[in-house]
Coordinates of C-alpha atoms in Angstrom, one line a residue:
X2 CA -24.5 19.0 -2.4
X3 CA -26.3 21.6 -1.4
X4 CA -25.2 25.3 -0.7
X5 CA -27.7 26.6 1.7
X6 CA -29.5 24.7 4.6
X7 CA -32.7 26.2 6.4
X8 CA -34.3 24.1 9.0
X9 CA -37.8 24.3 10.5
X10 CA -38.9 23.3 13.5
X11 CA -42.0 23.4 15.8
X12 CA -43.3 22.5 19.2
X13 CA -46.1 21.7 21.4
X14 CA -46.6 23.1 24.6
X15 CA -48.9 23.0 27.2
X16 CA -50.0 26.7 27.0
X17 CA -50.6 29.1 23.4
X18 CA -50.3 27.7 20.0
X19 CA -47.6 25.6 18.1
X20 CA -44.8 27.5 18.1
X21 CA -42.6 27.5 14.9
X22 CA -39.1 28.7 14.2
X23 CA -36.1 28.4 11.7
X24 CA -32.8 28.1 11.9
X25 CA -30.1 29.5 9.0
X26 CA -27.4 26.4 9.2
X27 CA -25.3 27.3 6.6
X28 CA -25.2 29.5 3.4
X29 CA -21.8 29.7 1.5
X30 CA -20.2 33.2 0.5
X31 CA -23.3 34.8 2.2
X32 CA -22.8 36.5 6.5
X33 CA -26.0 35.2 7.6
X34 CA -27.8 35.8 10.5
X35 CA -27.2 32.7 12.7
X36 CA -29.4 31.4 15.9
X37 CA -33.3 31.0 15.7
X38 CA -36.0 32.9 14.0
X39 CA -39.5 32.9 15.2
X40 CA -42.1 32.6 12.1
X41 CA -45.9 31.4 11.5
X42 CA -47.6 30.3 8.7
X43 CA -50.5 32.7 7.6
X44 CA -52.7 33.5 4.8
X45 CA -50.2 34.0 2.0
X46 CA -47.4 31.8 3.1
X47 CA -44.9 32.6 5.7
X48 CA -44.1 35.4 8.1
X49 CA -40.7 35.3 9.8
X50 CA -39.6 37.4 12.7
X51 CA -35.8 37.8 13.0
X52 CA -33.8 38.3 15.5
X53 CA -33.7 41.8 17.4
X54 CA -29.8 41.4 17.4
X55 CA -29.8 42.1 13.7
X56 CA -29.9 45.5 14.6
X57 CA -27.4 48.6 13.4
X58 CA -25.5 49.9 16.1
X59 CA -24.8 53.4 15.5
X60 CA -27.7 55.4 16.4
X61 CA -27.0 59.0 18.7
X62 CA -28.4 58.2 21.7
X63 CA -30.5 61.4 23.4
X64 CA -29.0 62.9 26.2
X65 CA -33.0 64.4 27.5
X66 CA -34.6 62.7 30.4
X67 CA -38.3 61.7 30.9
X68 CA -40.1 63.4 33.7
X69 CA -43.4 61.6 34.9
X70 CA -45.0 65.0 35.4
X71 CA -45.1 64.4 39.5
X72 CA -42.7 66.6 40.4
X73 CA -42.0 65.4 43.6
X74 CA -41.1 62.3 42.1
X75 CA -38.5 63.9 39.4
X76 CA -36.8 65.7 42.3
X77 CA -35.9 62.2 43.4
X78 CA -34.7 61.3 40.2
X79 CA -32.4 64.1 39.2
X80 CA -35.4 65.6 37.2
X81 CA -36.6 62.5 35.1
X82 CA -35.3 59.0 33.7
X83 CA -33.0 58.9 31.3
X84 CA -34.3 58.1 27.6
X85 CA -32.8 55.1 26.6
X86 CA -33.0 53.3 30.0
X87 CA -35.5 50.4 31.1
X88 CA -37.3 51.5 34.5
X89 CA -38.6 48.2 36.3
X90 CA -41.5 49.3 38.7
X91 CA -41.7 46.6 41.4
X92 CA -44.9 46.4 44.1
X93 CA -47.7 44.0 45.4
X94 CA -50.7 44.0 43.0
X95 CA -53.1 46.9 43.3
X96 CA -50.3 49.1 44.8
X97 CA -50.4 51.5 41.3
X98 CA -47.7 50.2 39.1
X99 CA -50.0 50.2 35.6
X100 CA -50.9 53.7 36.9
X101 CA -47.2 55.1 37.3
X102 CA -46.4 53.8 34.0
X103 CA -49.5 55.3 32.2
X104 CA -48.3 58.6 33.7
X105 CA -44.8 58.7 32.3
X106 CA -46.3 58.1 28.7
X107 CA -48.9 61.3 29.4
X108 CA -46.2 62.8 30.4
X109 CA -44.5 62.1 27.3
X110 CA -47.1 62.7 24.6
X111 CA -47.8 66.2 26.4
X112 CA -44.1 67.1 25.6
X113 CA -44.8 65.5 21.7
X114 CA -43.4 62.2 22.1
X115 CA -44.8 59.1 20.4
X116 CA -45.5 56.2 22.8
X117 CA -47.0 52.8 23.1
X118 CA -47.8 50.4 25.6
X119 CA -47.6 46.4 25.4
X120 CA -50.8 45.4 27.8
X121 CA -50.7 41.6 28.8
X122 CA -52.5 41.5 32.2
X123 CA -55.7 43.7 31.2
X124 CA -58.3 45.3 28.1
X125 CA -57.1 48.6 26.2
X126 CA -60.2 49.7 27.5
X127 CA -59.6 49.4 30.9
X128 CA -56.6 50.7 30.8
X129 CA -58.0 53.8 28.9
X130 CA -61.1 54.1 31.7
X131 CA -58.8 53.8 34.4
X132 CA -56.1 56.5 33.0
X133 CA -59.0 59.1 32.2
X134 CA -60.3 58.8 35.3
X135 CA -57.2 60.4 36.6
X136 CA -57.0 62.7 34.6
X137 CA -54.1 61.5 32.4
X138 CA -56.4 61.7 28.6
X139 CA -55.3 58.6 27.5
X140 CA -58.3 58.1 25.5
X141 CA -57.0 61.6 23.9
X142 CA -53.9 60.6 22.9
X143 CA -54.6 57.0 21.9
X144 CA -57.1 59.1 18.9
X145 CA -54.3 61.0 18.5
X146 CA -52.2 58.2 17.7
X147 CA -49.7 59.5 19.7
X148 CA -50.6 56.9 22.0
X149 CA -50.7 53.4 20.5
X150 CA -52.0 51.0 23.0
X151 CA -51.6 47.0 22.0
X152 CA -53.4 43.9 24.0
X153 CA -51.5 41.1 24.1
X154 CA -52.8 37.6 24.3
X155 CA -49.3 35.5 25.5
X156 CA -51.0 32.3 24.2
X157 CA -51.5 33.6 20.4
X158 CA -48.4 35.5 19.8
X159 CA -44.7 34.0 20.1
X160 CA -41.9 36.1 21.4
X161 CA -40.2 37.0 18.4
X162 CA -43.1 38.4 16.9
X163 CA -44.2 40.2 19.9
X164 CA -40.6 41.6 19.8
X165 CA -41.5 42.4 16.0
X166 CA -44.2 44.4 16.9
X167 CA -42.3 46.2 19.3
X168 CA -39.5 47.0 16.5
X169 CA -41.6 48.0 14.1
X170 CA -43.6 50.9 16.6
X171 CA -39.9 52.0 16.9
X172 CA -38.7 52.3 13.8
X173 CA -41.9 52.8 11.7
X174 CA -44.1 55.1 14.5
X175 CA -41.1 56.6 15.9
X176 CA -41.9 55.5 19.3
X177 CA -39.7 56.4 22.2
X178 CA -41.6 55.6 25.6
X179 CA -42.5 52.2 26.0
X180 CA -44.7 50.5 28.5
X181 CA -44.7 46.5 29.1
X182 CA -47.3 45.8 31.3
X183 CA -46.1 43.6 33.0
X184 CA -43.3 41.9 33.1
X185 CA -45.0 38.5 34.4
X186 CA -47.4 38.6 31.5
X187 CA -44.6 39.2 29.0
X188 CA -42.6 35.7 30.5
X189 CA -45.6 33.6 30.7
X190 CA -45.5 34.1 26.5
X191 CA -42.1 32.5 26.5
X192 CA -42.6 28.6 27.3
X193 CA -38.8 28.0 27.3
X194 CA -37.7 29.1 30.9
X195 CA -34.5 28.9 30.1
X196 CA -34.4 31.6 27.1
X197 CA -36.8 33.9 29.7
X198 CA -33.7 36.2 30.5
X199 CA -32.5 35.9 27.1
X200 CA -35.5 36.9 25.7
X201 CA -35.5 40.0 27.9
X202 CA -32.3 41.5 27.9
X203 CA -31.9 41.2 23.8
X204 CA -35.4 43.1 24.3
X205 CA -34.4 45.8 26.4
X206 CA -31.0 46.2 24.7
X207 CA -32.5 46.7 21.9
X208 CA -34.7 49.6 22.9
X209 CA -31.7 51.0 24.9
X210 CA -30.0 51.3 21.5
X211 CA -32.8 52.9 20.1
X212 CA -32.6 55.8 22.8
X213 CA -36.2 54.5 23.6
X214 CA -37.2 55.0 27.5
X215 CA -38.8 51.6 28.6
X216 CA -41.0 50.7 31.4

């Protein structure tokens, strides 16, 4: 009887907001995109987030690294990271991790490229204090805009739109440096443990095909 069949669900859990998404069952003569979509209901009607799979695959990817600016640090790396590479920085807290990654996007604006960072674990302003203090200008660059600096709340936001928000600073601002901070604050906004890895790697892929350096 009928030709197309959308279903919505939602569910409860015990930390954030009701979490909503939709599935495309079927739609005859049409190549849908299958699996679920994140959405929320807002002001207006419906926003829905799709999938970061439904993504073209043909983009050049650079062949430029990204130095940090610390050159002894470069050396070590054959002069830089390669753009269109995820960079996880592992340590004990307080050992300079937020710090490291906030260089490598000073780095970057300095040589003109647009960046952003994701913050779960602390304010914008914080991070802004604590990267001026060093020396770094990230006050500068964030009025610049070539520093766009986003706090996350992981209760408020479900992963597909978080991973909306990081595809549209790609592919509207042009960003190419990325900074997720941290990685611990990014899984505790997925409830479902079991799509955790999922969730990442269709992230990171995704900015790897974009020849976007992520940290």
């Amino acid at each position: 009887l009928a030709h197309g069949v959308i279903r919505l669900e939602q569910s409860v859990h015990d930390f954030g907001l009701v979490r909503r998404r939709l599935e495309i069952v079927k739609l005859r003569g049409v190549s849908y995109v299958g699996g679920f979509h994140d959405f929320k209901i807002q002001t207006g009607g419906m926003r829905v987030f799709p999938r970061l799979e439904n993504r073209p695959h043909s983009r050049p990817l650079p062949k430029q690294t990204l130095r940090s600016g610390l050159r002894q640090l470069d050396s070590l790396l054959d002069n830089g990271v390669p753009m269109g590479t995820s960079t996880l920085i592992l340590g004990p807290s307080g050992v300079g991790k937020s710090t490291l990654g906030a260089q490598y996007l000073s780095a970057a604006v300095a040589r003109g490229i647009h960046c952003a960072a994701f913050l779960f674990d602390e304010q914008r302003q914080t991070f802004l204090d604590r990267g001026d203090a060093l020396g770094m200008g990230l006050s500068k660059h964030a009025a610049s805009e070539m520093l766009k600096i986003a706090k996350i709340e992981p209760g408020s936001m479900s992963p597909g739109e978080f991973s909306h928000s990081v595809r549209k600073a790609v592919e509207d601002d042009k960003v190419r440096a990325i900074l997720i901070d941290s990685l611990t604050g990014y899984l505790t906004a997925i409830p479902e443990a079991q799509a955790a890895v999922v969730r990442v790697h269709e992230l990171t892929s995704y900015l790897s095909s974009c020849g976007v350096a992520t940290f």
